[in-house]
mmCIF file of N, CA and C in Angstrom:
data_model
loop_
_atom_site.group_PDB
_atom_site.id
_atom_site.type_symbol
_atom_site.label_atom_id
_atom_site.label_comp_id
_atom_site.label_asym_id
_atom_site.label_seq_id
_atom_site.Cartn_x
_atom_site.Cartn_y
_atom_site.Cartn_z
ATOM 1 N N UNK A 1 -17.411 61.941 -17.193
ATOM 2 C CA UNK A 1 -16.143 61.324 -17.376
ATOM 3 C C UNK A 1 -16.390 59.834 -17.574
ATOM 4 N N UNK A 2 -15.512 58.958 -18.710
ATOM 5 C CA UNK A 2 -15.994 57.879 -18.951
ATOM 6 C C UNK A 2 -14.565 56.811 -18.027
ATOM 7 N N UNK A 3 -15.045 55.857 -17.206
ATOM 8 C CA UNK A 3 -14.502 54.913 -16.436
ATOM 9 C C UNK A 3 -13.849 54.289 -17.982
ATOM 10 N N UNK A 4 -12.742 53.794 -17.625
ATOM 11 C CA UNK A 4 -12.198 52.913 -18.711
ATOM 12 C C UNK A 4 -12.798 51.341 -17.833
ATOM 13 N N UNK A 5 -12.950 50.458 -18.952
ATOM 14 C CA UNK A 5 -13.504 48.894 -18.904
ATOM 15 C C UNK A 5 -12.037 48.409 -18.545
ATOM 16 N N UNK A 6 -12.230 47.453 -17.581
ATOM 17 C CA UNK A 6 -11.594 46.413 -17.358
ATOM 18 C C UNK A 6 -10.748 45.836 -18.210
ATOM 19 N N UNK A 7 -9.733 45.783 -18.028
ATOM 20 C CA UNK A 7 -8.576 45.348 -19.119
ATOM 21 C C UNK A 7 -8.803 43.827 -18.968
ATOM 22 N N UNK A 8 -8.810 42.732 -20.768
ATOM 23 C CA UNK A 8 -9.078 41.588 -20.251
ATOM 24 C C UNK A 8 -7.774 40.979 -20.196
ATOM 25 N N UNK A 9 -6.629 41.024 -19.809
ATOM 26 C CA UNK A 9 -5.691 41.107 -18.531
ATOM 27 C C UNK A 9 -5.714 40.845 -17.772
ATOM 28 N N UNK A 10 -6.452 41.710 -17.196
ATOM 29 C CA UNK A 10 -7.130 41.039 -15.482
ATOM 30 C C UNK A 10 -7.239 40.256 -14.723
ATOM 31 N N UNK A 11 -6.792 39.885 -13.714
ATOM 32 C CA UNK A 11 -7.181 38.334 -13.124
ATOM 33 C C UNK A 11 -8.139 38.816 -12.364
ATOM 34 N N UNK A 12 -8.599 37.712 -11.999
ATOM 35 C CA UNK A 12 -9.584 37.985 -10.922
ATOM 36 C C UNK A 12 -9.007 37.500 -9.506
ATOM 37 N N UNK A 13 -9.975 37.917 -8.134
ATOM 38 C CA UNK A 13 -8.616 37.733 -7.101
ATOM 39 C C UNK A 13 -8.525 36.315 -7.002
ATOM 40 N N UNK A 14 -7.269 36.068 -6.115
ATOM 41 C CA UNK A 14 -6.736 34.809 -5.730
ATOM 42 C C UNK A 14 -7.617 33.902 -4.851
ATOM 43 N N UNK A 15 -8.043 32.407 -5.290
ATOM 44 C CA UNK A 15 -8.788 31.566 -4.795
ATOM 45 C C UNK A 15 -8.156 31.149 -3.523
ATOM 46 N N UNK A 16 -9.009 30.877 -2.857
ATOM 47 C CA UNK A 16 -8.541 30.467 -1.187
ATOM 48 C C UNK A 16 -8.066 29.138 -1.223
ATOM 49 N N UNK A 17 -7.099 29.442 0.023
ATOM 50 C CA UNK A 17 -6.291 28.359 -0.096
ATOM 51 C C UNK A 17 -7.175 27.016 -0.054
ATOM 52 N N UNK A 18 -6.845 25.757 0.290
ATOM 53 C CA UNK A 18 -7.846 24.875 0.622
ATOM 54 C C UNK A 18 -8.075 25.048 2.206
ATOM 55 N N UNK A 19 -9.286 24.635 2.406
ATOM 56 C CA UNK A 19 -9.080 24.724 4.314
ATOM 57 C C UNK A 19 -8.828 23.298 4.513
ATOM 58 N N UNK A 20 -8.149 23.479 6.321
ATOM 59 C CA UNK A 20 -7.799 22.735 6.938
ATOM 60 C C UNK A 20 -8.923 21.334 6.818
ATOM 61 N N UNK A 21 -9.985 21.300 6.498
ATOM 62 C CA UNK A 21 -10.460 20.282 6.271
ATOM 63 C C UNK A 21 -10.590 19.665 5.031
ATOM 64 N N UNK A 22 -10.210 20.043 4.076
ATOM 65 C CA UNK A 22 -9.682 19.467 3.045
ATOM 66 C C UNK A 22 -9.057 19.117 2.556
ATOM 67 N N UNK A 23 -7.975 19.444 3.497
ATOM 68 C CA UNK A 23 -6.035 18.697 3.320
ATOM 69 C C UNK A 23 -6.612 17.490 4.249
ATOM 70 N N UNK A 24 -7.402 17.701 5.247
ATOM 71 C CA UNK A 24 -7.627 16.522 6.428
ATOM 72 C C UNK A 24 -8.011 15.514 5.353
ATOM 73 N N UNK A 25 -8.818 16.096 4.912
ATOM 74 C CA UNK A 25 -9.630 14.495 4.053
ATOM 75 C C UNK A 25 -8.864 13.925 2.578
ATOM 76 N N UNK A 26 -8.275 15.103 2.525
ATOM 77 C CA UNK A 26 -7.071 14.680 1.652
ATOM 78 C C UNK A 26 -6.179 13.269 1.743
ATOM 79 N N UNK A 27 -5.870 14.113 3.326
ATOM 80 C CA UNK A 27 -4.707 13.283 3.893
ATOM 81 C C UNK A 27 -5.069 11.710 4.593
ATOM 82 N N UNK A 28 -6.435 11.791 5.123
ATOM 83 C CA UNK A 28 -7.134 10.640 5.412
ATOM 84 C C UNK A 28 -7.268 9.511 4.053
ATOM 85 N N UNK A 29 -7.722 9.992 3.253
ATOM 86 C CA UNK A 29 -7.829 9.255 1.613
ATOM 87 C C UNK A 29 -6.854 8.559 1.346
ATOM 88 N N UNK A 30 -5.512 9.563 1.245
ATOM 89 C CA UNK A 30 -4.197 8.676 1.004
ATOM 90 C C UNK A 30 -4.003 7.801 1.948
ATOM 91 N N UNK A 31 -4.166 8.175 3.643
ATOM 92 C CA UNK A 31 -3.644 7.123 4.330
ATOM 93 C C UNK A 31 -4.389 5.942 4.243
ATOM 94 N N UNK A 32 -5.476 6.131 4.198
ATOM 95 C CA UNK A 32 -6.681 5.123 3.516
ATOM 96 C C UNK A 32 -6.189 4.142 2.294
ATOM 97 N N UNK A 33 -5.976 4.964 1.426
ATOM 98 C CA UNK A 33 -5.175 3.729 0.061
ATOM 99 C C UNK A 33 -4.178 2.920 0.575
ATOM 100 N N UNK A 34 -3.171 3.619 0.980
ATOM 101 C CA UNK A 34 -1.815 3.232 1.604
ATOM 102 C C UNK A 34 -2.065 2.017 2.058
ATOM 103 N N UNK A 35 -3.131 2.228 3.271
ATOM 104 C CA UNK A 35 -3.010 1.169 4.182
ATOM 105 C C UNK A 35 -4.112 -0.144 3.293
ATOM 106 N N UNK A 36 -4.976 0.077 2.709
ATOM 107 C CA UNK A 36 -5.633 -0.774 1.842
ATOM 108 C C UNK A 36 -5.099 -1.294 0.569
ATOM 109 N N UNK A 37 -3.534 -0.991 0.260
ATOM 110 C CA UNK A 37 -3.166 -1.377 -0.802
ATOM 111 C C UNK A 37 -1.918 -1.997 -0.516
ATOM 112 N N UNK A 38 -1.685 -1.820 0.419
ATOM 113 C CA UNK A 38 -0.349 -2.656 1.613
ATOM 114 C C UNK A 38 -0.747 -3.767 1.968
ATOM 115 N N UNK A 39 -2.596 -3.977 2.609
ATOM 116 C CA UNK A 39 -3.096 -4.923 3.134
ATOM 117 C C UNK A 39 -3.319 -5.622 2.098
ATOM 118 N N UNK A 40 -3.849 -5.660 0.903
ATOM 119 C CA UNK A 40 -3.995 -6.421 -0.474
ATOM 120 C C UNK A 40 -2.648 -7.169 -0.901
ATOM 121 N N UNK A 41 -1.516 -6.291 -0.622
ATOM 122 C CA UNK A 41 -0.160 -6.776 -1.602
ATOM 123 C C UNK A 41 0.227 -7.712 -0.589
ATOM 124 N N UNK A 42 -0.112 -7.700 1.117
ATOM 125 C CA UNK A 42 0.265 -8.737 1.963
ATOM 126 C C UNK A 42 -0.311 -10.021 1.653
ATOM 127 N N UNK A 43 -2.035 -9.837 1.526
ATOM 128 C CA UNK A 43 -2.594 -10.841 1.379
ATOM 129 C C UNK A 43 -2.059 -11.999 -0.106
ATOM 130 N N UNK A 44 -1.929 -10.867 -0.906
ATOM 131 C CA UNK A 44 -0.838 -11.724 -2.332
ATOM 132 C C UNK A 44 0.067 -12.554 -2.328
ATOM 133 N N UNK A 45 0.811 -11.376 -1.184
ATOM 134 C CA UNK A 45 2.351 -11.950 -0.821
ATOM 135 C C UNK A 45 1.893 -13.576 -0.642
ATOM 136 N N UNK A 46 1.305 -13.452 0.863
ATOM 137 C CA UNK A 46 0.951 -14.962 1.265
ATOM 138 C C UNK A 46 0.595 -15.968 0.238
ATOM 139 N N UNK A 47 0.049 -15.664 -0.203
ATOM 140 C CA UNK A 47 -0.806 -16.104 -1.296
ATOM 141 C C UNK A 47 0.114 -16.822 -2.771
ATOM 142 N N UNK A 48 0.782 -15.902 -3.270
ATOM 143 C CA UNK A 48 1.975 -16.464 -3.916
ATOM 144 C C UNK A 48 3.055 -17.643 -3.406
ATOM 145 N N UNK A 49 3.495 -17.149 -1.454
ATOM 146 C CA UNK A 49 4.914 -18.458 -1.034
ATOM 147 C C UNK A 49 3.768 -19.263 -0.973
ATOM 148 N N UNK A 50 2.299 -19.424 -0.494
ATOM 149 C CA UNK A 50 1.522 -20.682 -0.187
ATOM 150 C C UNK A 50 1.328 -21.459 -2.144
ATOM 151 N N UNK A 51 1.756 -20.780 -2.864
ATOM 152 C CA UNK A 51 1.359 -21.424 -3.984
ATOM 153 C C UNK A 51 3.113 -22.103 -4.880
ATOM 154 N N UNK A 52 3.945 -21.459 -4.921
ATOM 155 C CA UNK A 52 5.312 -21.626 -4.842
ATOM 156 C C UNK A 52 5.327 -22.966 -3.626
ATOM 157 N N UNK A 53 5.131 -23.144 -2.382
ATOM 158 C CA UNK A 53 5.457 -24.254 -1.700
ATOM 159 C C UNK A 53 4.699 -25.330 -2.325
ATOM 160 N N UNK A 54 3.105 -25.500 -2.490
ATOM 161 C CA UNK A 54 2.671 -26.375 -3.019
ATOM 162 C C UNK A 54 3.040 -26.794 -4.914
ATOM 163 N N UNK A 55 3.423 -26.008 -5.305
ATOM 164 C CA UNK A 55 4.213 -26.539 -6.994
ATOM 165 C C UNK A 55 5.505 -27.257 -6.455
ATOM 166 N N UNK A 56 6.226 -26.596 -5.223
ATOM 167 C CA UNK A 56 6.960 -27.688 -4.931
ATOM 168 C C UNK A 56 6.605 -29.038 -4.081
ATOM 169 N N UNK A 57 5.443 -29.322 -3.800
ATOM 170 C CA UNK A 57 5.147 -30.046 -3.321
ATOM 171 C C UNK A 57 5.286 -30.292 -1.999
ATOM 172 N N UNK A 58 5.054 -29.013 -1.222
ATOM 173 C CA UNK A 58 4.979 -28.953 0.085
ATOM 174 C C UNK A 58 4.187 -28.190 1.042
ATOM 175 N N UNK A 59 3.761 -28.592 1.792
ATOM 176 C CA UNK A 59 2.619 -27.901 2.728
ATOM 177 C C UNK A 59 2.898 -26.549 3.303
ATOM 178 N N UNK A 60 1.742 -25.805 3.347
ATOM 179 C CA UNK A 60 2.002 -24.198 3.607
ATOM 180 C C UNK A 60 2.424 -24.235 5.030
ATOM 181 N N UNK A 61 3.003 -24.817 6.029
ATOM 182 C CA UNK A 61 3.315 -25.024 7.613
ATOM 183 C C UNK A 61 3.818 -24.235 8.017
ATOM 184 N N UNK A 62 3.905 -24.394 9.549
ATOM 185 C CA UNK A 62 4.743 -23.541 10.247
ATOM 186 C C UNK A 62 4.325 -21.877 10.010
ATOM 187 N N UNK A 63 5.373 -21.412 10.570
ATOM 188 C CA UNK A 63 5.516 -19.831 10.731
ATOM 189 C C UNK A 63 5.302 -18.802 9.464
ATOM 190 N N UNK A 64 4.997 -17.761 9.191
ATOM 191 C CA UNK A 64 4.960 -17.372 8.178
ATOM 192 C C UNK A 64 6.658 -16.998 8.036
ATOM 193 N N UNK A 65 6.518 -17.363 6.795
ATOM 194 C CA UNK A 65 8.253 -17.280 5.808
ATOM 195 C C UNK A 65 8.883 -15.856 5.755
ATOM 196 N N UNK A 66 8.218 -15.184 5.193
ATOM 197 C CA UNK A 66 8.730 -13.991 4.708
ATOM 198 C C UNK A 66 9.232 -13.025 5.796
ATOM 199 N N UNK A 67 9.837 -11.671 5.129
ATOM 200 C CA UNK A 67 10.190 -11.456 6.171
ATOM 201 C C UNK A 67 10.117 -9.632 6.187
ATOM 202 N N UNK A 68 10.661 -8.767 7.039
ATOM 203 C CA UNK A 68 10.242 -7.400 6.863
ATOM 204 C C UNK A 68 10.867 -6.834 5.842
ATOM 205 N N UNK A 69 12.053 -7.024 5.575
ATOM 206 C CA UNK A 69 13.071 -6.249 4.328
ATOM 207 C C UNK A 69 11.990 -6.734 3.024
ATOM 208 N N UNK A 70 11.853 -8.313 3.080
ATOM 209 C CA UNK A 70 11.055 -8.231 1.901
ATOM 210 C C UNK A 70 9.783 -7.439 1.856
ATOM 211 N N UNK A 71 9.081 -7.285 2.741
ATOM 212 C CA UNK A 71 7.840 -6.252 2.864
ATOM 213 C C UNK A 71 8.245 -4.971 2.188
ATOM 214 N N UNK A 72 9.200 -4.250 2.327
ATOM 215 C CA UNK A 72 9.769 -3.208 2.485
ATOM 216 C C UNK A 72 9.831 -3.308 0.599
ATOM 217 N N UNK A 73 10.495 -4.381 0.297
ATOM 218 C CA UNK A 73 10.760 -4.715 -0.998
ATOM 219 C C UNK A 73 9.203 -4.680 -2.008
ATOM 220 N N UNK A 74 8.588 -5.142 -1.442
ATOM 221 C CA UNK A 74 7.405 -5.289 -1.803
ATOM 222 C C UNK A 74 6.692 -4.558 -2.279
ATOM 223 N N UNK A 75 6.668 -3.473 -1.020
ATOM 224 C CA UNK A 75 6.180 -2.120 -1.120
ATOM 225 C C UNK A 75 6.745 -1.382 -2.132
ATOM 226 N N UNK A 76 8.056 -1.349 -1.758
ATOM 227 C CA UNK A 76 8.701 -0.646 -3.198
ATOM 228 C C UNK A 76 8.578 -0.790 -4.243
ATOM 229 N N UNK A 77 8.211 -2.114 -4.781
ATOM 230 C CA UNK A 77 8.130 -2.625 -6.206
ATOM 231 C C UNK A 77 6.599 -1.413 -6.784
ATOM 232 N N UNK A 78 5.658 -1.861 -5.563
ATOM 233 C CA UNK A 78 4.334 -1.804 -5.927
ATOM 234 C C UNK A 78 3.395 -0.595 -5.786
ATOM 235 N N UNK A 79 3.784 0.219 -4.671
ATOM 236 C CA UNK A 79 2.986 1.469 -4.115
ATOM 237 C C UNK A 79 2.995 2.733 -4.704
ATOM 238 N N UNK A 80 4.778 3.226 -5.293
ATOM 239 C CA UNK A 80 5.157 4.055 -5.955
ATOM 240 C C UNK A 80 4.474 4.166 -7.670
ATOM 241 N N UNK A 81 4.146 3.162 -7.856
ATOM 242 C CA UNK A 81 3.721 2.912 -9.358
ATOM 243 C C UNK A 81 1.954 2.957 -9.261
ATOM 244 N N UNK A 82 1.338 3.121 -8.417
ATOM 245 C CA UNK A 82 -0.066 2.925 -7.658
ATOM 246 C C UNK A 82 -0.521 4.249 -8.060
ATOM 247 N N UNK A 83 0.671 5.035 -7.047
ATOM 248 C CA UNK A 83 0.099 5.901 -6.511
ATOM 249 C C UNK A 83 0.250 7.110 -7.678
ATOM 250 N N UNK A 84 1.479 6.822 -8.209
ATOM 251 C CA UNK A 84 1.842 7.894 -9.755
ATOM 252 C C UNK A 84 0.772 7.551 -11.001
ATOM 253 N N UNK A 85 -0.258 6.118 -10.635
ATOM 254 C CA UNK A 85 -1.334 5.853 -11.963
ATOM 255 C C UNK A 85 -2.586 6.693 -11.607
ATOM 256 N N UNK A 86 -2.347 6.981 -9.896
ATOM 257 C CA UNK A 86 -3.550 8.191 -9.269
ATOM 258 C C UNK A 86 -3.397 9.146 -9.221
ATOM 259 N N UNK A 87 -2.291 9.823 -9.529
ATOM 260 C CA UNK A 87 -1.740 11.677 -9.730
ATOM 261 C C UNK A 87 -1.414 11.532 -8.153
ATOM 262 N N UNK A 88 -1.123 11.135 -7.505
ATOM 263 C CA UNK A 88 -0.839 11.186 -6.192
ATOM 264 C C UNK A 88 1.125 11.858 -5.848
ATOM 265 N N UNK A 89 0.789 12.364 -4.826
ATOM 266 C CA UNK A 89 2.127 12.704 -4.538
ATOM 267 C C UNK A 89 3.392 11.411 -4.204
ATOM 268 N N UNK A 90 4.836 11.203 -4.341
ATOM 269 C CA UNK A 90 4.994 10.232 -3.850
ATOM 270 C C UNK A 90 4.889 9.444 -2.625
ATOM 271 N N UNK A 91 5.350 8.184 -1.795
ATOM 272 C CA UNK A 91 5.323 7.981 -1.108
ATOM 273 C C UNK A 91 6.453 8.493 -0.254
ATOM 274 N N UNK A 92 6.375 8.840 0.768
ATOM 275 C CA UNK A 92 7.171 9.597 2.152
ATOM 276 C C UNK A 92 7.736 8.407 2.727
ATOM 277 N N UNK A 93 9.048 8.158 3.177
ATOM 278 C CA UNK A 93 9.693 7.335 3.767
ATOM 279 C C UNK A 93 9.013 6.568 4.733
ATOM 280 N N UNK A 94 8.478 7.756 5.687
ATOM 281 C CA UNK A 94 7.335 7.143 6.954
ATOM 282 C C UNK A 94 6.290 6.332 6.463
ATOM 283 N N UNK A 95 5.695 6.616 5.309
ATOM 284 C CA UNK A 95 4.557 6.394 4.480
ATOM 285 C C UNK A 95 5.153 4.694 4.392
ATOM 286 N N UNK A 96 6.040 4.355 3.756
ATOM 287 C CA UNK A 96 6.698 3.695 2.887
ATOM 288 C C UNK A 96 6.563 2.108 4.045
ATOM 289 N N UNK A 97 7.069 2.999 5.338
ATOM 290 C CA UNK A 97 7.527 1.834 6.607
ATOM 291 C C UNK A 97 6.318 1.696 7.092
ATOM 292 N N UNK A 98 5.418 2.530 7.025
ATOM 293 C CA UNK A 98 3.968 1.613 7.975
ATOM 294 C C UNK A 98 3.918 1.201 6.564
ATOM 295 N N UNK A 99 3.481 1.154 5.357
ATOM 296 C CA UNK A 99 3.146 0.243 4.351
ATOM 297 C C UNK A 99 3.738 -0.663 4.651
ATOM 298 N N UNK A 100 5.016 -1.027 5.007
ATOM 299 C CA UNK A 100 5.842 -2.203 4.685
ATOM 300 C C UNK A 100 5.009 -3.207 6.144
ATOM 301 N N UNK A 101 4.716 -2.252 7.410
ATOM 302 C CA UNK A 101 4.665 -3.197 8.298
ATOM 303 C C UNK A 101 2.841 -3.591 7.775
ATOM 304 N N UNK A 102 2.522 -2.930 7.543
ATOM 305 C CA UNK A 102 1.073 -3.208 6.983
ATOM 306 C C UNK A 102 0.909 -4.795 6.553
ATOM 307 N N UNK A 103 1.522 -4.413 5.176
ATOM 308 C CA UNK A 103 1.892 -5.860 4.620
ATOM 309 C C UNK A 103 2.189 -6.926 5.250
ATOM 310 N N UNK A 104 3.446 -6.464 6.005
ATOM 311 C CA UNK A 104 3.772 -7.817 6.838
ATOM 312 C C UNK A 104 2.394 -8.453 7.282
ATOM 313 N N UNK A 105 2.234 -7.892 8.111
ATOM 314 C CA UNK A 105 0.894 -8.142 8.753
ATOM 315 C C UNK A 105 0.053 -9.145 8.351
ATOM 316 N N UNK A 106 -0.393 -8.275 7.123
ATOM 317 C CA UNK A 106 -1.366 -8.868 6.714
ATOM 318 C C UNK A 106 -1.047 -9.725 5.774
ATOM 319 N N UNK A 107 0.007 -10.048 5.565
ATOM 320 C CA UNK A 107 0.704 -11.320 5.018
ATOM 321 C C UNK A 107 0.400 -12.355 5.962
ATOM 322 N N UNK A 108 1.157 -12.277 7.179
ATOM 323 C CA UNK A 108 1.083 -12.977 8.519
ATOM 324 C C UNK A 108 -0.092 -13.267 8.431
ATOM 325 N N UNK A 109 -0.828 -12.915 8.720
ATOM 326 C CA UNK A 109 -2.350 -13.180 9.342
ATOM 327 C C UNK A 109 -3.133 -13.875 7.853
ATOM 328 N N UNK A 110 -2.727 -13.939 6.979
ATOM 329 C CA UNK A 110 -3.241 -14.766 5.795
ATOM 330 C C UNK A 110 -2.792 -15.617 5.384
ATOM 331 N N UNK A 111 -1.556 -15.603 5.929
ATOM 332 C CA UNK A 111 -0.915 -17.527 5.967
ATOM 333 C C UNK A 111 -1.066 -17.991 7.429
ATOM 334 N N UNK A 112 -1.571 -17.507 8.471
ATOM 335 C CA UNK A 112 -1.987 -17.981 9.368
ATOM 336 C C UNK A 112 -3.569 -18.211 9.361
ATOM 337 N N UNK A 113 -4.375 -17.707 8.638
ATOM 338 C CA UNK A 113 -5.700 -18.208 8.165
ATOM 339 C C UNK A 113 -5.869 -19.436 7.468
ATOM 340 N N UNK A 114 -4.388 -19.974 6.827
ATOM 341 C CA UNK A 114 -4.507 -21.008 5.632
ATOM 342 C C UNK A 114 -3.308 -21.606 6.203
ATOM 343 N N UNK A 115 -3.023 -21.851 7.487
ATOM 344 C CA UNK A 115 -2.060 -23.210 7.579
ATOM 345 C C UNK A 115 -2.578 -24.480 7.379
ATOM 346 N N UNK A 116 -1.650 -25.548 7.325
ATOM 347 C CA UNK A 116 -1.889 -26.984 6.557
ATOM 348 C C UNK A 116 -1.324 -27.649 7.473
ATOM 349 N N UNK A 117 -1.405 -28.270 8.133
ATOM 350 C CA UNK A 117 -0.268 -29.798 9.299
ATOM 351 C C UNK A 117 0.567 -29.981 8.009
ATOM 352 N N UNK A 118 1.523 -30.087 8.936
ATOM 353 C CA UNK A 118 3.397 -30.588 8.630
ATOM 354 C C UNK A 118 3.295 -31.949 8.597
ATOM 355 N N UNK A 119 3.548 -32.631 7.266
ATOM 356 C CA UNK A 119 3.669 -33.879 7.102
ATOM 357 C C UNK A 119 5.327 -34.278 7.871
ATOM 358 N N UNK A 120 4.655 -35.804 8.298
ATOM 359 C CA UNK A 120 6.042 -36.432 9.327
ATOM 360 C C UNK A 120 6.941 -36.473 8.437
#
């Protein structure tokens, strides 16, 4: 008796899902960008009011300026467009708010690396 051949039809069986350690490192990667591309857009941030004060002719002083909504703003302009040039999924609300405080941050801490004395 002759077996009939494989219809090429056929699939072959279903590939395994990913394992739990590959969504992990998945998920580590993104939080990884996130937080390294939050910390970059802070350091900018700073970087831009310290250059805006001096065209106006005034010293980078005092407290850092900016503030969290603008972080928030920031983020928004910049992360969503990042992450869609990497095939990446979008950003998650939660995602969105540690980015924003990220930034702050590291805004803060880079106009506090580069303060100037307050002329009298």
């Amino acid at each position: 008796m002759k077996t009939a051949a494989p219809s090429q039809g056929a699939t072959s069986a279903p590939s395994e899902p990913p394992s739990d350690q590959d969504s992990s490192a998945q998920t580590s990667a993104r939080q990884r960008f996130i937080e390294q591309s939050a910390t970059t857009l802070g350091q900018a941030w700073a970087r831009r009011w310290r250059q805006d004060l001096h065209r106006e002719g005034r010293p980078a002083a005092g407290g850092w300026p900016g503030t969290l909504r603008e972080a928030r703003t920031q983020v928004e302009i910049t992360l969503p467009t990042e992450m869609l040039h990497r095939k990446m999924a979008a950003i998650t609300g939660v995602e969105r708010e540690l980015a924003a405080r990220t930034a702050y941050a590291s805004a803060r801490n880079e106009w506090r690396r580069h303060l100037e004395p307050e002329t009298p």
